[in-house]
Tab-separated table of C-alpha atoms and ligand atoms in Angstrom:
chain	number	residue	atom	x	y	z
S	1	UNK	CA	26.429	-10.366	-15.256
S	2	UNK	CA	25.605	-8.274	-12.204
S	3	UNK	CA	27.337	-5.127	-11.010
S	4	UNK	CA	26.959	-3.362	-7.637
S	5	UNK	CA	28.290	0.174	-7.026
S	6	UNK	CA	27.867	2.265	-3.886
S	7	UNK	CA	28.093	5.951	-3.164
S	8	UNK	CA	27.988	7.952	0.081
S	9	UNK	CA	25.375	10.321	1.415
S	10	UNK	CA	26.438	13.761	2.626
S	11	UNK	CA	26.018	16.561	5.111
S	12	UNK	CA	26.491	20.216	4.484
S	13	UNK	CA	29.181	21.710	6.728
S	14	UNK	CA	28.199	25.057	5.258
S	15	UNK	CA	26.536	26.824	2.431
S	16	UNK	CA	23.271	25.091	1.368
S	17	UNK	CA	20.723	27.367	-0.379
S	18	UNK	CA	23.332	30.117	-0.901
S	19	UNK	CA	25.119	27.722	-3.301
S	20	UNK	CA	22.036	27.986	-5.575
S	21	UNK	CA	23.024	31.714	-6.130
S	22	UNK	CA	26.680	30.997	-6.912
S	23	UNK	CA	28.084	31.265	-3.365
S	24	UNK	CA	30.434	28.434	-2.286
S	25	UNK	CA	29.176	25.441	-0.266
S	26	UNK	CA	31.167	22.786	1.549
S	27	UNK	CA	29.421	19.418	1.678
S	28	UNK	CA	31.091	16.355	3.299
S	29	UNK	CA	30.503	12.721	2.317
S	30	UNK	CA	29.431	10.456	5.199
S	31	UNK	CA	29.761	6.718	5.766
S	32	UNK	CA	26.111	5.993	4.976
S	33	UNK	CA	25.907	4.575	1.523
S	34	UNK	CA	23.405	3.747	-1.186
S	35	UNK	CA	24.139	0.394	-3.008
S	36	UNK	CA	22.738	-0.066	-6.448
S	37	UNK	CA	22.903	-3.532	-8.112
S	38	UNK	CA	22.295	-3.676	-11.850
S	39	UNK	CA	21.879	-6.700	-14.172
S	40	UNK	CA	21.446	-6.194	-17.850
S	41	UNK	CA	18.259	-7.755	-19.249
S	42	UNK	CA	17.628	-9.555	-22.529
S	43	UNK	CA	14.963	-6.978	-23.382
S	44	UNK	CA	14.974	-3.211	-22.985
S	45	UNK	CA	12.702	-3.106	-19.992
S	46	UNK	CA	13.606	-1.620	-16.630
S	47	UNK	CA	12.607	-3.278	-13.314
S	48	UNK	CA	13.401	-1.496	-10.090
S	49	UNK	CA	13.219	-2.990	-6.547
S	50	UNK	CA	13.954	-1.188	-3.384
S	51	UNK	CA	13.665	-2.605	0.096
S	52	UNK	CA	14.691	0.131	2.417
S	53	UNK	CA	14.607	3.676	1.167
S	54	UNK	CA	12.954	4.480	4.473
S	55	UNK	CA	9.609	4.028	2.697
S	56	UNK	CA	7.753	0.807	2.275
S	57	UNK	CA	9.314	-1.514	-0.260
S	58	UNK	CA	8.283	-1.038	-3.794
S	59	UNK	CA	8.735	-2.730	-7.088
S	60	UNK	CA	8.086	-1.084	-10.426
S	61	UNK	CA	8.372	-2.593	-13.813
S	62	UNK	CA	7.988	-0.750	-17.021
S	63	UNK	CA	9.203	-0.633	-20.547
S	64	UNK	CA	10.741	2.806	-20.640
S	65	UNK	CA	7.582	4.915	-20.635
S	66	UNK	CA	6.720	5.517	-17.030
S	67	UNK	CA	3.209	6.877	-17.731
S	68	UNK	CA	2.321	3.910	-19.885
S	69	UNK	CA	3.997	1.017	-18.188
S	70	UNK	CA	4.681	1.785	-14.539
S	71	UNK	CA	2.706	-0.421	-12.161
S	72	UNK	CA	3.740	0.369	-8.614
S	73	UNK	CA	2.753	-2.448	-6.273
S	74	UNK	CA	1.645	-2.171	-2.654
S	75	UNK	CA	0.771	0.903	-0.678
S	76	UNK	CA	3.485	3.454	-1.442
S	77	UNK	CA	2.059	6.877	-2.290
S	78	UNK	CA	2.253	7.425	-6.058
S	79	UNK	CA	4.182	10.754	-5.743
S	80	UNK	CA	6.965	9.026	-3.782
S	81	UNK	CA	7.280	6.209	-6.306
S	82	UNK	CA	7.188	8.721	-9.091
S	83	UNK	CA	9.944	10.805	-7.551
S	84	UNK	CA	12.156	7.764	-6.843
S	85	UNK	CA	11.492	6.385	-10.329
S	86	UNK	CA	12.260	9.751	-11.929
S	87	UNK	CA	15.792	9.624	-10.548
S	88	UNK	CA	16.405	5.972	-11.480
S	89	UNK	CA	14.869	6.427	-14.936
S	90	UNK	CA	17.082	9.434	-15.696
S	91	UNK	CA	20.203	7.719	-14.257
S	92	UNK	CA	19.639	4.738	-16.531
S	93	UNK	CA	19.194	7.140	-19.461
S	94	UNK	CA	22.564	8.671	-18.707
S	95	UNK	CA	24.164	5.237	-18.541
S	96	UNK	CA	22.647	4.251	-21.870
S	97	UNK	CA	24.003	7.441	-23.410
S	98	UNK	CA	27.470	7.020	-21.915
S	99	UNK	CA	27.751	3.454	-23.126
S	100	UNK	CA	26.049	4.173	-26.468
S	101	UNK	CA	23.499	1.489	-25.751
S	102	UNK	CA	20.072	3.244	-26.119
S	103	UNK	CA	18.049	0.061	-25.887
S	104	UNK	CA	19.725	-1.587	-22.846
S	105	UNK	CA	17.341	-2.929	-20.225
S	106	UNK	CA	18.140	-3.574	-16.562
S	107	UNK	CA	17.003	-5.073	-13.324
S	108	UNK	CA	17.919	-2.556	-10.657
S	109	UNK	CA	18.001	-3.156	-6.884
S	110	UNK	CA	18.517	-0.266	-4.521
S	111	UNK	CA	19.628	-0.741	-0.903
S	112	UNK	CA	20.156	2.508	0.909
S	113	UNK	CA	21.256	3.342	4.419
S	114	UNK	CA	20.294	6.989	3.796
S	115	UNK	CA	16.794	8.238	4.664
S	116	UNK	CA	14.921	9.785	1.664
S	117	UNK	CA	14.500	13.568	1.371
S	118	UNK	CA	16.172	14.131	4.732
S	119	UNK	CA	19.046	16.423	3.659
S	120	UNK	CA	21.499	13.571	3.672
S	121	UNK	CA	21.934	13.245	-0.100
S	122	UNK	CA	19.900	10.024	-0.691
S	123	UNK	CA	18.830	10.864	-4.256
S	124	UNK	CA	22.362	11.953	-5.338
S	125	UNK	CA	23.882	8.743	-3.838
S	126	UNK	CA	21.399	6.505	-5.623
S	127	UNK	CA	21.873	8.351	-8.926
S	128	UNK	CA	25.734	8.346	-8.656
S	129	UNK	CA	25.826	4.644	-7.723
S	130	UNK	CA	23.201	3.786	-10.389
S	131	UNK	CA	25.090	5.523	-13.233
S	132	UNK	CA	28.320	3.870	-12.153
S	133	UNK	CA	26.822	0.362	-11.909
S	134	UNK	CA	24.830	0.595	-15.137
S	135	UNK	CA	27.736	1.869	-17.199
S	136	UNK	CA	30.077	-0.798	-15.769
S	137	UNK	CA	27.443	-3.429	-16.503
S	138	UNK	CA	27.612	-2.224	-20.177
S	139	UNK	CA	31.398	-2.504	-20.152
S	140	UNK	CA	32.181	1.200	-19.786
S	141	UNK	CA	34.097	2.727	-16.888
S	142	UNK	CA	33.619	6.362	-16.273
S	143	UNK	CA	35.888	8.411	-14.019
S	144	UNK	CA	34.285	9.790	-10.894
S	145	UNK	CA	34.068	13.350	-12.277
S	146	UNK	CA	32.109	12.183	-15.306
S	147	UNK	CA	29.780	10.189	-13.088
S	148	UNK	CA	29.363	13.392	-11.032
S	149	UNK	CA	28.579	15.469	-14.123
S	150	UNK	CA	26.052	12.957	-15.460
S	151	UNK	CA	24.431	12.678	-12.011
S	152	UNK	CA	24.115	16.444	-11.873
S	153	UNK	CA	22.285	16.423	-15.228
S	154	UNK	CA	19.861	13.915	-13.717
S	155	UNK	CA	19.189	16.006	-10.612
S	156	UNK	CA	18.929	19.195	-12.632
S	157	UNK	CA	16.243	17.612	-14.866
S	158	UNK	CA	14.300	15.803	-12.134
S	159	UNK	CA	14.358	18.851	-9.843
S	160	UNK	CA	13.182	21.285	-12.560
S	161	UNK	CA	16.469	23.141	-12.660
S	162	UNK	CA	16.570	23.730	-8.902
S	163	UNK	CA	19.802	21.847	-8.199
S	164	UNK	CA	23.443	22.710	-7.570
S	165	UNK	CA	26.344	20.378	-8.264
S	166	UNK	CA	27.064	20.023	-4.556
S	167	UNK	CA	25.318	16.747	-3.687
S	168	UNK	CA	26.275	14.823	-6.770
S	169	UNK	CA	29.917	15.984	-6.860
S	170	UNK	CA	30.309	15.203	-3.163
S	171	UNK	CA	28.798	11.724	-3.477
S	172	UNK	CA	30.924	10.851	-6.536
S	173	UNK	CA	34.213	12.184	-5.140
S	174	UNK	CA	33.870	11.486	-1.396
S	175	UNK	CA	35.595	13.473	1.346
S	176	UNK	CA	35.091	17.203	1.734
S	177	UNK	CA	34.388	19.256	-1.340
S	178	UNK	CA	33.869	22.850	-2.339
S	179	UNK	CA	31.255	23.751	-4.928
S	180	UNK	CA	30.692	27.220	-6.384
S	181	UNK	CA	28.552	27.290	-9.548
S	182	UNK	CA	30.273	24.885	-11.984
S	183	UNK	CA	33.543	25.063	-10.104
S	184	UNK	CA	33.977	21.852	-8.064
S	185	UNK	CA	37.093	20.953	-6.100
S	186	UNK	CA	38.100	18.549	-3.341
S	187	UNK	CA	39.482	19.917	-0.080
S	188	UNK	CA	41.929	18.500	2.492
S	189	UNK	CA	40.199	18.065	5.778
S	190	UNK	CA	40.812	16.571	9.195
S	191	UNK	CA	38.583	13.755	10.504
S	192	UNK	CA	35.386	15.546	11.478
S	193	UNK	CA	33.269	14.113	14.366
S	194	UNK	CA	29.821	14.377	12.802
S	195	UNK	CA	26.705	13.582	14.786
S	196	UNK	CA	23.412	13.530	12.959
S	197	UNK	CA	19.901	13.973	14.242
S	198	UNK	CA	16.998	12.953	11.961
S	199	UNK	CA	13.366	13.871	12.755
S	200	UNK	CA	11.837	11.088	10.619
S	201	UNK	CA	10.257	13.422	8.095
S	202	UNK	CA	11.211	14.346	4.520
S	203	UNK	CA	11.206	17.646	2.673
S	204	UNK	CA	10.704	18.775	-0.891
S	205	UNK	CA	13.950	20.406	-1.928
S	206	UNK	CA	12.510	22.127	-4.967
S	207	UNK	CA	9.733	23.724	-2.923
S	208	UNK	CA	12.147	25.004	-0.259
S	209	UNK	CA	14.515	26.403	-2.864
S	210	UNK	CA	11.593	28.169	-4.627
S	211	UNK	CA	10.556	29.593	-1.182
S	212	UNK	CA	14.000	31.163	-0.626
S	213	UNK	CA	13.910	32.540	-4.145
S	214	UNK	CA	10.533	34.197	-3.549
S	215	UNK	CA	11.696	35.673	-0.250
S	216	UNK	CA	14.815	37.058	-1.910
S	217	UNK	CA	12.708	38.699	-4.609
S	218	UNK	CA	10.294	40.237	-2.102
S	219	UNK	CA	12.938	41.540	0.333
S	220	UNK	CA	16.207	42.921	-1.069
S	221	UNK	CA	18.027	42.418	2.252
S	222	UNK	CA	17.487	38.674	2.066
S	223	UNK	CA	20.109	38.722	-0.737
S	224	UNK	CA	22.495	40.085	1.886
S	225	UNK	CA	21.851	37.040	4.037
S	226	UNK	CA	22.794	34.842	1.040
S	227	UNK	CA	26.013	36.860	0.606
S	228	UNK	CA	26.730	36.584	4.330
S	229	UNK	CA	26.507	32.788	4.039
S	230	UNK	CA	29.067	32.964	1.250
S	231	UNK	CA	31.460	35.022	3.458
S	232	UNK	CA	30.948	32.542	6.259
S	233	UNK	CA	31.826	29.607	3.991
S	234	UNK	CA	35.043	31.341	2.981
S	235	UNK	CA	35.939	31.837	6.651
S	236	UNK	CA	35.014	28.185	7.235
S	237	UNK	CA	37.422	27.043	4.535
S	238	UNK	CA	40.305	28.641	6.434
S	239	UNK	CA	39.179	26.944	9.717
S	240	UNK	CA	39.011	23.648	7.852
S	241	UNK	CA	42.564	24.079	6.502
S	242	UNK	CA	43.719	24.793	10.079
S	243	UNK	CA	41.784	21.790	11.496
S	244	UNK	CA	40.142	24.303	13.868
S	245	UNK	CA	37.065	22.358	14.927
S	246	UNK	CA	36.011	24.914	17.576
S	247	UNK	CA	35.772	27.680	14.952
S	248	UNK	CA	34.065	25.313	12.481
S	249	UNK	CA	31.415	24.755	15.213
S	250	UNK	CA	30.875	28.411	15.872
S	251	UNK	CA	30.494	29.087	12.161
S	252	UNK	CA	27.934	26.184	11.913
S	253	UNK	CA	25.884	27.871	14.656
S	254	UNK	CA	25.905	31.158	12.714
S	255	UNK	CA	25.095	29.369	9.458
S	256	UNK	CA	22.013	27.817	11.123
S	257	UNK	CA	20.906	31.271	12.262
S	258	UNK	CA	21.263	32.607	8.668
S	259	UNK	CA	19.324	29.656	7.316
S	260	UNK	CA	16.582	30.426	9.833
S	261	UNK	CA	16.520	33.958	8.414
S	262	UNK	CA	15.917	32.437	4.954
S	263	UNK	CA	12.839	30.668	6.402
S	264	UNK	CA	14.055	27.109	5.981
S	265	UNK	CA	14.476	25.905	9.577
S	266	UNK	CA	11.618	24.400	11.548
S	267	UNK	CA	10.514	23.454	15.058
S	268	UNK	CA	11.984	19.960	14.999
S	269	UNK	CA	15.207	21.076	13.427
S	270	UNK	CA	15.647	23.882	15.969
S	271	UNK	CA	14.867	21.484	18.823
S	272	UNK	CA	17.549	19.081	17.576
S	273	UNK	CA	20.121	21.850	17.006
S	274	UNK	CA	19.597	23.067	20.608
S	275	UNK	CA	19.740	19.503	22.019
S	276	UNK	CA	23.045	18.933	20.297
S	277	UNK	CA	24.465	22.267	21.558
S	278	UNK	CA	23.237	21.608	25.108
S	279	UNK	CA	24.846	18.210	24.878
S	280	UNK	CA	28.228	19.841	24.326
S	281	UNK	CA	28.589	19.969	20.516
S	282	UNK	CA	31.093	22.411	19.114
S	283	UNK	CA	28.267	23.628	16.862
S	284	UNK	CA	25.105	22.474	15.088
S	285	UNK	CA	22.992	23.367	12.122
S	286	UNK	CA	20.362	21.949	9.822
S	287	UNK	CA	21.758	20.154	6.747
S	288	UNK	CA	20.290	20.298	3.246
S	289	UNK	CA	17.153	22.037	2.160
S	290	UNK	CA	15.610	22.238	5.647
S	291	UNK	CA	11.943	22.383	6.661
S	292	UNK	CA	12.245	18.967	8.281
S	293	UNK	CA	14.851	16.211	8.015
S	294	UNK	CA	18.220	16.320	9.617
S	295	UNK	CA	20.746	18.386	11.550
S	296	UNK	CA	24.474	17.904	11.761
S	297	UNK	CA	26.621	18.611	14.782
S	298	UNK	CA	30.347	18.395	15.548
S	299	UNK	CA	31.108	16.512	18.749
S	300	UNK	CA	34.075	14.339	19.498
S	301	UNK	CA	32.389	13.199	22.792
S	302	UNK	CA	29.127	11.348	23.334
S	303	UNK	CA	27.071	14.254	24.792
S	304	UNK	CA	25.400	15.518	21.583
S	305	UNK	CA	24.371	12.070	20.442
S	306	UNK	CA	22.925	11.229	23.894
S	307	UNK	CA	21.119	14.527	24.070
S	308	UNK	CA	19.632	14.032	20.600
S	309	UNK	CA	18.534	10.465	21.418
S	310	UNK	CA	16.590	11.871	24.412
S	311	UNK	CA	14.874	14.554	22.292
S	312	UNK	CA	11.260	13.731	21.427
S	313	UNK	CA	11.519	15.384	18.011
S	314	UNK	CA	14.543	13.263	17.083
S	315	UNK	CA	13.729	9.852	15.561
S	316	UNK	CA	17.323	8.739	15.083
S	317	UNK	CA	20.671	10.018	16.342
S	318	UNK	CA	23.899	8.591	15.008
S	319	UNK	CA	27.544	9.268	14.445
S	320	UNK	CA	28.776	9.309	10.819
S	321	UNK	CA	32.397	9.318	9.894
S	322	UNK	CA	33.623	11.290	6.974
S	323	UNK	CA	33.573	8.976	3.893
S	324	UNK	CA	36.962	9.438	2.247
S	325	UNK	CA	35.915	7.343	-0.703
S	326	UNK	CA	33.176	8.399	-3.120
S	327	UNK	CA	31.602	6.126	-5.687
S	328	UNK	CA	33.080	2.653	-5.877
S	329	UNK	CA	32.362	-0.700	-7.366
S	330	UNK	CA	31.603	-3.306	-4.713
K	401	PMV	O1	18.141	18.508	1.154
K	401	PMV	P1	19.019	18.227	-0.039
K	401	PMV	O2	19.962	17.123	0.214
K	401	PMV	O3	18.179	18.051	-1.277
K	401	PMV	O4	19.998	19.506	-0.221
K	401	PMV	C1	19.530	20.646	-0.890
K	401	PMV	C2	20.618	21.698	-0.942
K	401	PMV	C3	20.197	22.972	-1.584
K	401	PMV	O5	21.324	23.898	-1.562
K	401	PMV	C4	19.050	23.623	-0.839
K	401	PMV	C5	19.790	22.804	-3.067
K	401	PMV	C6	20.939	22.422	-3.960
K	401	PMV	O6	20.632	21.788	-4.985
K	401	PMV	O7	22.100	22.800	-3.690
């Protein structure tokens, strides 16, 4: 048998980084999906192929012990293969546990429309779709909340404890969600006109989260910035409930400034944020951990996307509709 599941990537409307300290965050699922196809094997080995994780294709086959059996082919840097395999490995472990099949082996193929490490939730989408596909392949159907919970356990382990539930819950549930600590809910939201700019680079989320933590420990007032982001998110929830896109945009601009204060913006992100604003966006901010990667803007017209596509620091500019559906079997 073969099973394919898909799950969406996400942008943060508000609240990344502050969510690590228990403040609320509001991520939104976007119509860019990771597809994971799983076939159970006769033996207990795991073989993973990926064509387009925005890195060169890689194939890895191993018997469960990555250190002993992993043989990455071609020219992909070992740390990237290691990171990607860490997520897949842990996702398969969760599926084996959920289906009570500790020795199950799989061929896994990943096709993702979401660039890696770019603040668009690629790893969460792969993990969510992978757990869903592998459990179904073993004859077990988990509800989306359980997939989200198991996917969070994966991210928590692979990212050395530096992960919130935001990415995984959003990818599993779809739509607009609110995450505060362990408290995860879905929100009603209007159709939001997202425009995304991507600078072609990737970031290390764990490193950026650790940087904010160090800054917060060194300067007491940085904790106030984190609290201010929480206040902003609560105000944003009201604007969301009212369908007030103009206010959402203004709050995104402020959120970007506060993230800059936490030291997680960068030259390319700032250039893209300003290009989107100059192009007429209601607001723009970096999305995800920052450093490099992506920005998100709100613009119902075409100005922000055009301005981004003309910006040298922007490798790709695209619209992304809100994905109302989270994880699903294909
Ligand atoms: O860039 P991403 O998609 O890994 O997003 C990270 C979001 C953080 O708030 C910085 C960390 C987290 O786990 O919530």
